[in-house]
PDB file of N, CA, C and O in Angstrom:
ATOM      1  N   GLY F  63      26.161  -2.680  -2.768  1.00  0.00           N
ATOM      2  CA  GLY F  63      26.064  -4.086  -2.525  1.00  0.00           C
ATOM      3  C   GLY F  63      27.439  -4.728  -2.401  1.00  0.00           C
ATOM      4  O   GLY F  63      28.469  -4.074  -2.460  1.00  0.00           O
ATOM      5  N   MET F  64      27.404  -6.003  -2.224  1.00  0.00           N
ATOM      6  CA  MET F  64      28.619  -6.787  -2.084  1.00  0.00           C
ATOM      7  C   MET F  64      28.378  -8.119  -2.774  1.00  0.00           C
ATOM      8  O   MET F  64      27.308  -8.706  -2.642  1.00  0.00           O
ATOM      9  N   THR F  65      29.360  -8.594  -3.525  1.00  0.00           N
ATOM     10  CA  THR F  65      29.210  -9.853  -4.243  1.00  0.00           C
ATOM     11  C   THR F  65      30.224 -10.868  -3.722  1.00  0.00           C
ATOM     12  O   THR F  65      31.399 -10.554  -3.552  1.00  0.00           O
ATOM     13  N   ILE F  66      29.703 -12.079  -3.454  1.00  0.00           N
ATOM     14  CA  ILE F  66      30.541 -13.205  -3.062  1.00  0.00           C
ATOM     15  C   ILE F  66      30.278 -14.334  -4.048  1.00  0.00           C
ATOM     16  O   ILE F  66      29.461 -14.174  -4.962  1.00  0.00           O
ATOM     17  N   ALA F  67      30.923 -15.453  -3.879  1.00  0.00           N
ATOM     18  CA  ALA F  67      30.766 -16.569  -4.823  1.00  0.00           C
ATOM     19  C   ALA F  67      29.308 -17.010  -4.976  1.00  0.00           C
ATOM     20  O   ALA F  67      28.881 -17.392  -6.059  1.00  0.00           O
ATOM     21  N   GLN F  68      28.504 -16.936  -3.890  1.00  0.00           N
ATOM     22  CA  GLN F  68      27.104 -17.373  -3.947  1.00  0.00           C
ATOM     23  C   GLN F  68      26.176 -16.340  -4.584  1.00  0.00           C
ATOM     24  O   GLN F  68      25.040 -16.652  -4.895  1.00  0.00           O
ATOM     25  N   GLY F  69      26.621 -15.120  -4.751  1.00  0.00           N
ATOM     26  CA  GLY F  69      25.790 -14.086  -5.347  1.00  0.00           C
ATOM     27  C   GLY F  69      25.981 -12.740  -4.659  1.00  0.00           C
ATOM     28  O   GLY F  69      26.940 -12.538  -3.929  1.00  0.00           O
ATOM     29  N   ALA F  70      25.021 -11.855  -4.887  1.00  0.00           N
ATOM     30  CA  ALA F  70      25.146 -10.477  -4.398  1.00  0.00           C
ATOM     31  C   ALA F  70      24.268 -10.211  -3.180  1.00  0.00           C
ATOM     32  O   ALA F  70      23.136 -10.678  -3.105  1.00  0.00           O
ATOM     33  N   TYR F  71      24.810  -9.471  -2.233  1.00  0.00           N
ATOM     34  CA  TYR F  71      24.052  -8.919  -1.117  1.00  0.00           C
ATOM     35  C   TYR F  71      23.656  -7.508  -1.514  1.00  0.00           C
ATOM     36  O   TYR F  71      24.442  -6.780  -2.111  1.00  0.00           O
ATOM     37  N   THR F  72      22.440  -7.114  -1.165  1.00  0.00           N
ATOM     38  CA  THR F  72      22.036  -5.729  -1.390  1.00  0.00           C
ATOM     39  C   THR F  72      21.646  -5.120  -0.050  1.00  0.00           C
ATOM     40  O   THR F  72      21.138  -5.801   0.842  1.00  0.00           O
ATOM     41  N   PHE F  73      21.914  -3.836   0.085  1.00  0.00           N
ATOM     42  CA  PHE F  73      21.662  -3.115   1.322  1.00  0.00           C
ATOM     43  C   PHE F  73      20.626  -2.040   1.047  1.00  0.00           C
ATOM     44  O   PHE F  73      20.774  -1.262   0.114  1.00  0.00           O
ATOM     45  N   GLY F  74      19.560  -2.011   1.873  1.00  0.00           N
ATOM     46  CA  GLY F  74      18.510  -1.016   1.711  1.00  0.00           C
ATOM     47  C   GLY F  74      18.615   0.077   2.753  1.00  0.00           C
ATOM     48  O   GLY F  74      18.982  -0.181   3.907  1.00  0.00           O
ATOM     49  N   TYR F  75      18.302   1.306   2.340  1.00  0.00           N
ATOM     50  CA  TYR F  75      18.321   2.462   3.228  1.00  0.00           C
ATOM     51  C   TYR F  75      17.071   3.286   3.021  1.00  0.00           C
ATOM     52  O   TYR F  75      16.563   3.389   1.904  1.00  0.00           O
ATOM     53  N   ASN F  76      16.568   3.910   4.064  1.00  0.00           N
ATOM     54  CA  ASN F  76      15.448   4.828   3.946  1.00  0.00           C
ATOM     55  C   ASN F  76      15.965   6.109   3.299  1.00  0.00           C
ATOM     56  O   ASN F  76      16.900   6.731   3.804  1.00  0.00           O
ATOM     57  N   ALA F  77      15.359   6.497   2.195  1.00  0.00           N
ATOM     58  CA  ALA F  77      15.834   7.656   1.439  1.00  0.00           C
ATOM     59  C   ALA F  77      15.700   8.965   2.220  1.00  0.00           C
ATOM     60  O   ALA F  77      16.461   9.900   2.006  1.00  0.00           O
ATOM     61  N   THR F  78      14.743   9.038   3.135  1.00  0.00           N
ATOM     62  CA  THR F  78      14.517  10.261   3.900  1.00  0.00           C
ATOM     63  C   THR F  78      15.424  10.351   5.127  1.00  0.00           C
ATOM     64  O   THR F  78      16.058  11.374   5.368  1.00  0.00           O
ATOM     65  N   THR F  79      15.492   9.264   5.902  1.00  0.00           N
ATOM     66  CA  THR F  79      16.233   9.309   7.168  1.00  0.00           C
ATOM     67  C   THR F  79      17.659   8.777   7.051  1.00  0.00           C
ATOM     68  O   THR F  79      18.495   9.062   7.896  1.00  0.00           O
ATOM     69  N   GLY F  80      17.916   7.953   6.043  1.00  0.00           N
ATOM     70  CA  GLY F  80      19.244   7.379   5.868  1.00  0.00           C
ATOM     71  C   GLY F  80      19.512   6.147   6.713  1.00  0.00           C
ATOM     72  O   GLY F  80      20.584   5.560   6.636  1.00  0.00           O
ATOM     73  N   VAL F  81      18.532   5.712   7.523  1.00  0.00           N
ATOM     74  CA  VAL F  81      18.749   4.525   8.351  1.00  0.00           C
ATOM     75  C   VAL F  81      18.656   3.263   7.485  1.00  0.00           C
ATOM     76  O   VAL F  81      17.940   3.234   6.488  1.00  0.00           O
ATOM     77  N   PRO F  82      19.388   2.224   7.859  1.00  0.00           N
ATOM     78  CA  PRO F  82      19.300   0.986   7.094  1.00  0.00           C
ATOM     79  C   PRO F  82      17.927   0.335   7.270  1.00  0.00           C
ATOM     80  O   PRO F  82      17.350   0.371   8.356  1.00  0.00           O
ATOM     81  N   THR F  83      17.403  -0.235   6.196  1.00  0.00           N
ATOM     82  CA  THR F  83      16.113  -0.928   6.251  1.00  0.00           C
ATOM     83  C   THR F  83      16.275  -2.433   6.117  1.00  0.00           C
ATOM     84  O   THR F  83      15.366  -3.180   6.458  1.00  0.00           O
ATOM     85  N   GLY F  84      17.407  -2.881   5.584  1.00  0.00           N
ATOM     86  CA  GLY F  84      17.601  -4.319   5.492  1.00  0.00           C
ATOM     87  C   GLY F  84      18.767  -4.718   4.624  1.00  0.00           C
ATOM     88  O   GLY F  84      19.380  -3.894   3.946  1.00  0.00           O
ATOM     89  N   ILE F  85      19.047  -6.003   4.714  1.00  0.00           N
ATOM     90  CA  ILE F  85      20.084  -6.622   3.898  1.00  0.00           C
ATOM     91  C   ILE F  85      19.448  -7.839   3.235  1.00  0.00           C
ATOM     92  O   ILE F  85      18.851  -8.676   3.920  1.00  0.00           O
ATOM     93  N   THR F  86      19.556  -7.912   1.932  1.00  0.00           N
ATOM     94  CA  THR F  86      19.035  -9.052   1.195  1.00  0.00           C
ATOM     95  C   THR F  86      20.204  -9.909   0.754  1.00  0.00           C
ATOM     96  O   THR F  86      21.147  -9.426   0.127  1.00  0.00           O
ATOM     97  N   ALA F  87      20.134 -11.192   1.114  1.00  0.00           N
ATOM     98  CA  ALA F  87      21.209 -12.132   0.823  1.00  0.00           C
ATOM     99  C   ALA F  87      21.003 -12.799  -0.528  1.00  0.00           C
ATOM    100  O   ALA F  87      19.906 -12.773  -1.084  1.00  0.00           O
ATOM    101  N   PRO F  88      22.067 -13.421  -1.054  1.00  0.00           N
ATOM    102  CA  PRO F  88      21.903 -14.212  -2.268  1.00  0.00           C
ATOM    103  C   PRO F  88      20.880 -15.332  -2.036  1.00  0.00           C
ATOM    104  O   PRO F  88      20.579 -15.683  -0.881  1.00  0.00           O
ATOM    105  N   THR F  89      20.367 -15.916  -3.089  1.00  0.00           N
ATOM    106  CA  THR F  89      19.380 -16.984  -3.007  1.00  0.00           C
ATOM    107  C   THR F  89      19.829 -18.061  -2.025  1.00  0.00           C
ATOM    108  O   THR F  89      20.965 -18.513  -2.061  1.00  0.00           O
ATOM    109  N   GLY F  90      18.918 -18.443  -1.124  1.00  0.00           N
ATOM    110  CA  GLY F  90      19.220 -19.469  -0.135  1.00  0.00           C
ATOM    111  C   GLY F  90      19.857 -18.948   1.128  1.00  0.00           C
ATOM    112  O   GLY F  90      20.092 -19.695   2.076  1.00  0.00           O
ATOM    113  N   GLY F  91      20.121 -17.656   1.181  1.00  0.00           N
ATOM    114  CA  GLY F  91      20.767 -17.069   2.350  1.00  0.00           C
ATOM    115  C   GLY F  91      19.770 -16.535   3.353  1.00  0.00           C
ATOM    116  O   GLY F  91      18.574 -16.801   3.286  1.00  0.00           O
ATOM    117  N   VAL F  92      20.268 -15.767   4.294  1.00  0.00           N
ATOM    118  CA  VAL F  92      19.453 -15.172   5.347  1.00  0.00           C
ATOM    119  C   VAL F  92      19.335 -13.677   5.092  1.00  0.00           C
ATOM    120  O   VAL F  92      20.333 -12.991   4.885  1.00  0.00           O
ATOM    121  N   ASN F  93      18.097 -13.179   5.092  1.00  0.00           N
ATOM    122  CA  ASN F  93      17.832 -11.748   4.922  1.00  0.00           C
ATOM    123  C   ASN F  93      17.605 -11.123   6.290  1.00  0.00           C
ATOM    124  O   ASN F  93      17.120 -11.782   7.214  1.00  0.00           O
ATOM    125  N   LEU F  94      17.932  -9.854   6.413  1.00  0.00           N
ATOM    126  CA  LEU F  94      17.755  -9.142   7.673  1.00  0.00           C
ATOM    127  C   LEU F  94      17.013  -7.842   7.413  1.00  0.00           C
ATOM    128  O   LEU F  94      17.386  -7.073   6.522  1.00  0.00           O
ATOM    129  N   GLY F  95      15.941  -7.617   8.168  1.00  0.00           N
ATOM    130  CA  GLY F  95      15.164  -6.392   8.032  1.00  0.00           C
ATOM    131  C   GLY F  95      15.151  -5.615   9.327  1.00  0.00           C
ATOM    132  O   GLY F  95      15.211  -6.199  10.418  1.00  0.00           O
ATOM    133  N   TYR F  96      15.099  -4.285   9.232  1.00  0.00           N
ATOM    134  CA  TYR F  96      15.087  -3.412  10.398  1.00  0.00           C
ATOM    135  C   TYR F  96      13.825  -2.562  10.385  1.00  0.00           C
ATOM    136  O   TYR F  96      13.414  -2.064   9.344  1.00  0.00           O
ATOM    137  N   ILE F  97      13.243  -2.365  11.572  1.00  0.00           N
ATOM    138  CA  ILE F  97      12.117  -1.446  11.730  1.00  0.00           C
ATOM    139  C   ILE F  97      12.529  -0.414  12.772  1.00  0.00           C
ATOM    140  O   ILE F  97      13.000  -0.766  13.863  1.00  0.00           O
ATOM    141  N   TRP F  98      12.357   0.848  12.419  1.00  0.00           N
ATOM    142  CA  TRP F  98      12.784   1.955  13.275  1.00  0.00           C
ATOM    143  C   TRP F  98      11.581   2.711  13.807  1.00  0.00           C
ATOM    144  O   TRP F  98      10.554   2.820  13.134  1.00  0.00           O
ATOM    145  N   GLN F  99      11.714   3.239  15.008  1.00  0.00           N
ATOM    146  CA  GLN F  99      10.728   4.156  15.584  1.00  0.00           C
ATOM    147  C   GLN F  99      11.492   5.439  15.841  1.00  0.00           C
ATOM    148  O   GLN F  99      12.187   5.580  16.857  1.00  0.00           O
ATOM    149  N   GLY F 100      11.439   6.355  14.876  1.00  0.00           N
ATOM    150  CA  GLY F 100      12.286   7.541  14.935  1.00  0.00           C
ATOM    151  C   GLY F 100      13.734   7.087  14.872  1.00  0.00           C
ATOM    152  O   GLY F 100      14.096   6.269  14.027  1.00  0.00           O
ATOM    153  N   PRO F 101      14.571   7.531  15.809  1.00  0.00           N
ATOM    154  CA  PRO F 101      15.981   7.140  15.779  1.00  0.00           C
ATOM    155  C   PRO F 101      16.264   5.804  16.481  1.00  0.00           C
ATOM    156  O   PRO F 101      17.403   5.351  16.527  1.00  0.00           O
ATOM    157  N   LEU F 102      15.213   5.167  17.024  1.00  0.00           N
ATOM    158  CA  LEU F 102      15.397   3.948  17.812  1.00  0.00           C
ATOM    159  C   LEU F 102      15.130   2.695  16.983  1.00  0.00           C
ATOM    160  O   LEU F 102      14.108   2.608  16.297  1.00  0.00           O
ATOM    161  N   LEU F 103      16.013   1.724  17.078  1.00  0.00           N
ATOM    162  CA  LEU F 103      15.822   0.447  16.392  1.00  0.00           C
ATOM    163  C   LEU F 103      14.773  -0.345  17.158  1.00  0.00           C
ATOM    164  O   LEU F 103      14.998  -0.779  18.288  1.00  0.00           O
ATOM    165  N   LYS F 104      13.601  -0.511  16.572  1.00  0.00           N
ATOM    166  CA  LYS F 104      12.463  -1.159  17.230  1.00  0.00           C
ATOM    167  C   LYS F 104      12.476  -2.679  17.033  1.00  0.00           C
ATOM    168  O   LYS F 104      12.100  -3.430  17.918  1.00  0.00           O
ATOM    169  N   GLU F 105      12.921  -3.135  15.850  1.00  0.00           N
ATOM    170  CA  GLU F 105      12.852  -4.567  15.564  1.00  0.00           C
ATOM    171  C   GLU F 105      13.867  -4.982  14.511  1.00  0.00           C
ATOM    172  O   GLU F 105      14.154  -4.227  13.586  1.00  0.00           O
ATOM    173  N   GLU F 106      14.396  -6.187  14.685  1.00  0.00           N
ATOM    174  CA  GLU F 106      15.235  -6.838  13.681  1.00  0.00           C
ATOM    175  C   GLU F 106      14.566  -8.158  13.356  1.00  0.00           C
ATOM    176  O   GLU F 106      14.138  -8.873  14.263  1.00  0.00           O
ATOM    177  N   ALA F 107      14.459  -8.482  12.082  1.00  0.00           N
ATOM    178  CA  ALA F 107      13.812  -9.727  11.682  1.00  0.00           C
ATOM    179  C   ALA F 107      14.645 -10.438  10.627  1.00  0.00           C
ATOM    180  O   ALA F 107      15.113  -9.814   9.672  1.00  0.00           O
ATOM    181  N   TRP F 108      14.838 -11.736  10.842  1.00  0.00           N
ATOM    182  CA  TRP F 108      15.581 -12.572   9.902  1.00  0.00           C
ATOM    183  C   TRP F 108      14.596 -13.414   9.118  1.00  0.00           C
ATOM    184  O   TRP F 108      13.606 -13.901   9.658  1.00  0.00           O
ATOM    185  N   SER F 109      14.862 -13.601   7.837  1.00  0.00           N
ATOM    186  CA  SER F 109      14.020 -14.447   6.991  1.00  0.00           C
ATOM    187  C   SER F 109      14.905 -15.199   6.017  1.00  0.00           C
ATOM    188  O   SER F 109      16.068 -14.865   5.828  1.00  0.00           O
ATOM    189  N   GLY F 110      14.343 -16.218   5.419  1.00  0.00           N
ATOM    190  CA  GLY F 110      15.105 -17.053   4.487  1.00  0.00           C
ATOM    191  C   GLY F 110      15.475 -18.358   5.156  1.00  0.00           C
ATOM    192  O   GLY F 110      14.648 -18.994   5.807  1.00  0.00           O
ATOM    193  N   ALA F 111      16.737 -18.747   5.051  1.00  0.00           N
ATOM    194  CA  ALA F 111      17.203 -20.015   5.605  1.00  0.00           C
ATOM    195  C   ALA F 111      17.103 -20.048   7.133  1.00  0.00           C
ATOM    196  O   ALA F 111      17.090 -21.114   7.740  1.00  0.00           O
ATOM    197  N   LEU F 112      17.032 -18.888   7.768  1.00  0.00           N
ATOM    198  CA  LEU F 112      16.912 -18.759   9.222  1.00  0.00           C
ATOM    199  C   LEU F 112      15.849 -17.705   9.484  1.00  0.00           C
ATOM    200  O   LEU F 112      15.826 -16.671   8.811  1.00  0.00           O
ATOM    201  N   THR F 113      14.943 -17.969  10.410  1.00  0.00           N
ATOM    202  CA  THR F 113      13.913 -16.974  10.714  1.00  0.00           C
ATOM    203  C   THR F 113      13.936 -16.634  12.198  1.00  0.00           C
ATOM    204  O   THR F 113      14.289 -17.466  13.038  1.00  0.00           O
ATOM    205  N   GLY F 114      13.554 -15.422  12.505  1.00  0.00           N
ATOM    206  CA  GLY F 114      13.476 -14.988  13.891  1.00  0.00           C
ATOM    207  C   GLY F 114      13.245 -13.498  13.959  1.00  0.00           C
ATOM    208  O   GLY F 114      13.306 -12.795  12.949  1.00  0.00           O
ATOM    209  N   ARG F 115      12.975 -13.042  15.179  1.00  0.00           N
ATOM    210  CA  ARG F 115      12.654 -11.629  15.360  1.00  0.00           C
ATOM    211  C   ARG F 115      13.088 -11.203  16.761  1.00  0.00           C
ATOM    212  O   ARG F 115      12.833 -11.911  17.724  1.00  0.00           O
ATOM    213  N   VAL F 116      13.730 -10.061  16.863  1.00  0.00           N
ATOM    214  CA  VAL F 116      14.053  -9.456  18.152  1.00  0.00           C
ATOM    215  C   VAL F 116      13.398  -8.083  18.169  1.00  0.00           C
ATOM    216  O   VAL F 116      13.621  -7.264  17.279  1.00  0.00           O
ATOM    217  N   THR F 117      12.559  -7.850  19.197  1.00  0.00           N
ATOM    218  CA  THR F 117      11.871  -6.576  19.351  1.00  0.00           C
ATOM    219  C   THR F 117      12.466  -5.839  20.544  1.00  0.00           C
ATOM    220  O   THR F 117      12.708  -6.443  21.590  1.00  0.00           O
ATOM    221  N   HIS F 118      12.709  -4.552  20.369  1.00  0.00           N
ATOM    222  CA  HIS F 118      13.302  -3.718  21.409  1.00  0.00           C
ATOM    223  C   HIS F 118      12.254  -2.760  21.956  1.00  0.00           C
ATOM    224  O   HIS F 118      11.520  -2.140  21.191  1.00  0.00           O
ATOM    225  N   THR F 119      12.196  -2.635  23.284  1.00  0.00           N
ATOM    226  CA  THR F 119      11.300  -1.700  23.950  1.00  0.00           C
ATOM    227  C   THR F 119      12.163  -0.693  24.712  1.00  0.00           C
ATOM    228  O   THR F 119      13.202  -1.064  25.252  1.00  0.00           O
ATOM    229  N   PHE F 120      11.704   0.570  24.747  1.00  0.00           N
ATOM    230  CA  PHE F 120      12.483   1.631  25.371  1.00  0.00           C
ATOM    231  C   PHE F 120      11.672   2.304  26.477  1.00  0.00           C
ATOM    232  O   PHE F 120      10.448   2.393  26.386  1.00  0.00           O
ATOM    233  N   ASN F 121      12.371   2.804  27.501  1.00  0.00           N
ATOM    234  CA  ASN F 121      11.682   3.513  28.579  1.00  0.00           C
ATOM    235  C   ASN F 121      11.539   4.994  28.230  1.00  0.00           C
ATOM    236  O   ASN F 121      11.933   5.423  27.133  1.00  0.00           O
ATOM    237  N   SER F 122      11.030   5.777  29.173  1.00  0.00           N
ATOM    238  CA  SER F 122      10.790   7.205  28.898  1.00  0.00           C
ATOM    239  C   SER F 122      12.079   8.005  28.724  1.00  0.00           C
ATOM    240  O   SER F 122      12.059   9.106  28.184  1.00  0.00           O
ATOM    241  N   ASP F 123      13.210   7.449  29.167  1.00  0.00           N
ATOM    242  CA  ASP F 123      14.513   8.088  28.959  1.00  0.00           C
ATOM    243  C   ASP F 123      15.177   7.623  27.662  1.00  0.00           C
ATOM    244  O   ASP F 123      16.347   7.917  27.422  1.00  0.00           O
ATOM    245  N   LEU F 124      14.436   6.856  26.872  1.00  0.00           N
ATOM    246  CA  LEU F 124      14.898   6.288  25.604  1.00  0.00           C
ATOM    247  C   LEU F 124      16.015   5.257  25.783  1.00  0.00           C
ATOM    248  O   LEU F 124      16.762   4.974  24.854  1.00  0.00           O
ATOM    249  N   LYS F 125      16.101   4.685  26.968  1.00  0.00           N
ATOM    250  CA  LYS F 125      17.044   3.597  27.219  1.00  0.00           C
ATOM    251  C   LYS F 125      16.330   2.278  26.958  1.00  0.00           C
ATOM    252  O   LYS F 125      15.116   2.173  27.191  1.00  0.00           O
ATOM    253  N   PRO F 126      17.050   1.259  26.493  1.00  0.00           N
ATOM    254  CA  PRO F 126      16.409  -0.041  26.296  1.00  0.00           C
ATOM    255  C   PRO F 126      15.822  -0.551  27.617  1.00  0.00           C
ATOM    256  O   PRO F 126      16.483  -0.510  28.657  1.00  0.00           O
ATOM    257  N   SER F 127      14.556  -0.990  27.592  1.00  0.00           N
ATOM    258  CA  SER F 127      13.928  -1.528  28.799  1.00  0.00           C
ATOM    259  C   SER F 127      13.654  -3.018  28.679  1.00  0.00           C
ATOM    260  O   SER F 127      13.515  -3.700  29.687  1.00  0.00           O
ATOM    261  N   ALA F 128      13.584  -3.538  27.440  1.00  0.00           N
ATOM    262  CA  ALA F 128      13.373  -4.972  27.255  1.00  0.00           C
ATOM    263  C   ALA F 128      13.681  -5.365  25.813  1.00  0.00           C
ATOM    264  O   ALA F 128      13.611  -4.537  24.900  1.00  0.00           O
ATOM    265  N   GLN F 129      14.012  -6.641  25.658  1.00  0.00           N
ATOM    266  CA  GLN F 129      14.134  -7.254  24.340  1.00  0.00           C
ATOM    267  C   GLN F 129      13.293  -8.521  24.371  1.00  0.00           C
ATOM    268  O   GLN F 129      13.322  -9.268  25.352  1.00  0.00           O
ATOM    269  N   THR F 130      12.556  -8.741  23.291  1.00  0.00           N
ATOM    270  CA  THR F 130      11.728  -9.934  23.183  1.00  0.00           C
ATOM    271  C   THR F 130      12.191 -10.720  21.971  1.00  0.00           C
ATOM    272  O   THR F 130      12.381 -10.154  20.889  1.00  0.00           O
ATOM    273  N   VAL F 131      12.375 -12.016  22.156  1.00  0.00           N
ATOM    274  CA  VAL F 131      12.839 -12.888  21.085  1.00  0.00           C
ATOM    275  C   VAL F 131      11.666 -13.723  20.581  1.00  0.00           C
ATOM    276  O   VAL F 131      11.024 -14.434  21.358  1.00  0.00           O
ATOM    277  N   ASN F 132      11.378 -13.603  19.301  1.00  0.00           N
ATOM    278  CA  ASN F 132      10.297 -14.345  18.647  1.00  0.00           C
ATOM    279  C   ASN F 132       8.955 -14.211  19.361  1.00  0.00           C
ATOM    280  O   ASN F 132       8.164 -15.153  19.409  1.00  0.00           O
ATOM    281  N   GLY F 133       8.699 -13.054  19.948  1.00  0.00           N
ATOM    282  CA  GLY F 133       7.421 -12.767  20.574  1.00  0.00           C
ATOM    283  C   GLY F 133       7.176 -13.487  21.889  1.00  0.00           C
ATOM    284  O   GLY F 133       6.097 -13.392  22.449  1.00  0.00           O
ATOM    285  N   ALA F 134       8.156 -14.228  22.398  1.00  0.00           N
ATOM    286  CA  ALA F 134       7.902 -15.025  23.599  1.00  0.00           C
ATOM    287  C   ALA F 134       8.904 -14.762  24.716  1.00  0.00           C
ATOM    288  O   ALA F 134       8.519 -14.410  25.814  1.00  0.00           O
ATOM    289  N   SER F 135      10.148 -14.962  24.460  1.00  0.00           N
ATOM    290  CA  SER F 135      11.169 -14.845  25.503  1.00  0.00           C
ATOM    291  C   SER F 135      11.565 -13.384  25.662  1.00  0.00           C
ATOM    292  O   SER F 135      12.122 -12.794  24.754  1.00  0.00           O
ATOM    293  N   SER F 136      11.278 -12.824  26.841  1.00  0.00           N
ATOM    294  CA  SER F 136      11.560 -11.413  27.076  1.00  0.00           C
ATOM    295  C   SER F 136      12.669 -11.249  28.103  1.00  0.00           C
ATOM    296  O   SER F 136      12.723 -11.981  29.089  1.00  0.00           O
ATOM    297  N   ILE F 137      13.543 -10.300  27.850  1.00  0.00           N
ATOM    298  CA  ILE F 137      14.636  -9.974  28.756  1.00  0.00           C
ATOM    299  C   ILE F 137      14.449  -8.517  29.167  1.00  0.00           C
ATOM    300  O   ILE F 137      14.401  -7.627  28.323  1.00  0.00           O
ATOM    301  N   ALA F 138      14.320  -8.275  30.480  1.00  0.00           N
ATOM    302  CA  ALA F 138      14.109  -6.915  30.984  1.00  0.00           C
ATOM    303  C   ALA F 138      15.444  -6.298  31.386  1.00  0.00           C
ATOM    304  O   ALA F 138      16.342  -6.986  31.863  1.00  0.00           O
ATOM    305  N   PHE F 139      15.565  -4.998  31.176  1.00  0.00           N
ATOM    306  CA  PHE F 139      16.750  -4.239  31.577  1.00  0.00           C
ATOM    307  C   PHE F 139      16.345  -3.286  32.691  1.00  0.00           C
ATOM    308  O   PHE F 139      15.295  -2.666  32.625  1.00  0.00           O
ATOM    309  N   THR F 140      17.188  -3.173  33.698  1.00  0.00           N
ATOM    310  CA  THR F 140      16.952  -2.197  34.761  1.00  0.00           C
ATOM    311  C   THR F 140      18.216  -1.352  34.913  1.00  0.00           C
ATOM    312  O   THR F 140      19.311  -1.785  34.522  1.00  0.00           O
ATOM    313  N   TYR F 141      18.060  -0.190  35.480  1.00  0.00           N
ATOM    314  CA  TYR F 141      19.162   0.734  35.628  1.00  0.00           C
ATOM    315  C   TYR F 141      19.238   1.231  37.061  1.00  0.00           C
ATOM    316  O   TYR F 141      18.219   1.490  37.686  1.00  0.00           O
ATOM    317  N   SER F 142      20.452   1.358  37.569  1.00  0.00           N
ATOM    318  CA  SER F 142      20.659   1.929  38.897  1.00  0.00           C
ATOM    319  C   SER F 142      20.599   3.449  38.784  1.00  0.00           C
ATOM    320  O   SER F 142      20.995   4.026  37.770  1.00  0.00           O
ATOM    321  N   LYS F 143      20.138   4.085  39.842  1.00  0.00           N
ATOM    322  CA  LYS F 143      20.111   5.552  39.853  1.00  0.00           C
ATOM    323  C   LYS F 143      21.533   6.061  40.004  1.00  0.00           C
ATOM    324  O   LYS F 143      22.324   5.524  40.781  1.00  0.00           O
ATOM    325  N   SER F 144      21.862   7.099  39.270  1.00  0.00           N
ATOM    326  CA  SER F 144      23.198   7.715  39.374  1.00  0.00           C
ATOM    327  C   SER F 144      23.296   8.478  40.675  1.00  0.00           C
ATOM    328  O   SER F 144      22.337   9.065  41.148  1.00  0.00           O
ATOM    329  N   LYS F 145      24.487   8.484  41.240  1.00  0.00           N
ATOM    330  CA  LYS F 145      24.696   9.218  42.493  1.00  0.00           C
ATOM    331  C   LYS F 145      25.230  10.596  42.209  1.00  0.00           C
ATOM    332  O   LYS F 145      25.793  10.891  41.261  1.00  0.00           O
TER     333      LYS F 145
END
């Protein structure tokens, strides 16, 4: 963890995979949670003083194909074919 004047931040990790699961802020702060699909970061979610969610979608090549913000605003990614 890490301690600042407002209190302590704690960092969570999955004991099996070692990937981060979240950061918990001192009281009144913003918490951040991660959801993984295997090695891919599927979602980030903020809670506390600020809330929101970004969801990541991947194509069959495991490249990012879209990001969705708060379940509504979606941004699509496209890729050019390599020569």
